[in-house]
Amino acid sequence: MSTLTAPSRIADLLKQWNITKEHSGVSTGKNWLKGEGGRLVSTSPVDGGQLGVVRGASRAEYDHCLATSQQAFLEWRSWPAPKRGEVVRQFGEELRKHKAALGKLVSYEMGKSYQEGLGEVQEMIDICDFAVGLSRQLHGLTMHSERPDHRMYEQWHPLGAVGIITAFNFPVAVWSWNTALAWVCGDVTLWKPSGKTPLCSLACQAIIAEVFSRNQVPEGVSVLLNGAREVGEWMIHDERVPLISATGSTQMGKAVGTAVSQRLGRSLLELGGNNAIIITEKADLNIALHAALFGAVGTAGQRCTTTRRLIIHSAVYKAFTEKLVAAYGQLRIGDPLDEKNHVGPLIDRSAVAAYLNALKAAREQGGRMLVEGGVLEGPAFSTGCYVKPAVVEADPEMAIVQEETFAPILYVMRYTGDVKEAIAVQNNVKQGLSSSIMTTDMREMEQFLGAAGSDCGIANVNIGTSGAEIGGAFGGEKETGGGRESGSDAWKVYMRRQTNTINYGTTVPLAQGIKFDL
């Protein structure tokens, strides 16, 4: 194993953020509470090393944090948006300084490759840059009134407290997507991280706390609430939290959406993906190979945008699958902090069990293994979390193909007709996050992107299903939840719209010509 993964080295890494072996996971900013709730043990899937213990929030601490954030909101919303943007700009600068260290922590605690850990921190930096510009562009519309001497316009105001529930696979980036935008919009944020990656959240809170302190940002603008599932339950049922942004499984999202809607709150849901790449007979197979390979094995298949299905035209099916099998034979699996490796471990053994169950189901349902899967054994894989990326020749109607398995399993299938047939196969799943087509034919491309084409929130041409850019709105349709984060006008979900009418005349025209003899 790489010397970078030695527990002593990680302990040294954590010291720069003043994170001790046992640390509170509850903070209102620069102030850390005791953490009187349950204890979370952070264990690396890389080598099984115990990284630390994080103490979660009690109900009393949760209520204290929320009250502090509500008080902070009263001041924070009155700061000019560009001034809030300046604070976020400084956060981005601090992230640049901590990029290597935070990237290592992400890699070691979560298990993704070091390169991907660095990429995740870069996403944080990028959203800060985006949010800084956005802080001067929170614009509404001006409209002509039907009444004389009147003017109408729309403006946007902050909502208040934004609850953020994040998953283990992107332990820092998704939080930043929400917070950077929410902060420049004038909101305060409450973050419930995954219990599988709590140390990453402590590092982020330590970095932002220093920035907030030197800018005299009120305590409570950034609240951290580690803990068990019950902490998230408190948040989603709390009427004091008008918006819940939740990332996770479709099952989790349905529960969150139901609870929040019952209190007429708002939900931003980023849920499951069952993403496909269509490879037409007019595709550049070299481009398609690179896109499919990274999309399928990146983060060991633990991305919501992971490529899970390849829909390949029969004319190129044999040639492409031969290239694909050969490429899989060159994958290096192991310590993710060793930059020579392409694939790290799954997050834990429960994820491994789900992977094995999916392969078993695929065989039972008639799938044929083109690249055999399995759990890797030996001293370098002692955690039992390292698995072989698998490729399964499958029928699109197989039940297991319709599901999302958070692991590196790629299903390949063929089509024989025109691109409309392939699009129908792609769309015939419950999820609708990301999609891609590989083609050099403009007509095929336009059909894929048209109203009768891909039904996903993301539709790409000649690039893979993963690797979304900050500038575009990120999210999907159907059981993916319908939410949008990050770029474009996604900022509007963190604000409330207000329509204003101004009468600068000397009379008050009433509706339907009504008059009062006054």
PDB file of C-alpha atoms in Angstrom, residues 16 92 128-129 186 217 241 256 265 296 312 315 317 319 343 374-375 468 470:
ATOM      1  CA  GLN A  16      -3.882  21.102  10.097  1.00  0.00           C
ATOM      2  CA  GLY A  92     -12.494  29.321  -2.959  1.00  0.00           C
ATOM      3  CA  CYS A 128     -17.158  29.232  -5.670  1.00  0.00           C
ATOM      4  CA  ASP A 129     -15.956  31.047  -8.794  1.00  0.00           C
ATOM      5  CA  GLY A 186     -28.518  35.178   1.439  1.00  0.00           C
ATOM      6  CA  VAL A 217     -19.850  36.478   9.249  1.00  0.00           C
ATOM      7  CA  VAL A 241     -36.210  24.602   7.252  1.00  0.00           C
ATOM      8  CA  VAL A 256     -37.754  12.943   1.961  1.00  0.00           C
ATOM      9  CA  GLY A 265     -41.831  22.761   2.139  1.00  0.00           C
ATOM     10  CA  ALA A 296     -18.323   2.710 -16.041  1.00  0.00           C
ATOM     11  CA  ILE A 312     -24.670  -0.689 -29.256  1.00  0.00           C
ATOM     12  CA  ALA A 315     -23.059  -3.372 -37.041  1.00  0.00           C
ATOM     13  CA  TYR A 317     -21.255  -4.519 -31.603  1.00  0.00           C
ATOM     14  CA  ALA A 319     -15.778  -4.727 -32.845  1.00  0.00           C
ATOM     15  CA  VAL A 343     -10.063   1.751  -9.530  1.00  0.00           C
ATOM     16  CA  GLY A 374     -15.632 -10.988  -8.181  1.00  0.00           C
ATOM     17  CA  VAL A 375     -14.046  -9.848  -4.947  1.00  0.00           C
ATOM     18  CA  ALA A 468     -20.757  17.382 -15.613  1.00  0.00           C
ATOM     19  CA  ILE A 470     -20.292  23.540 -13.032  1.00  0.00           C
TER      20      ILE A 470
END
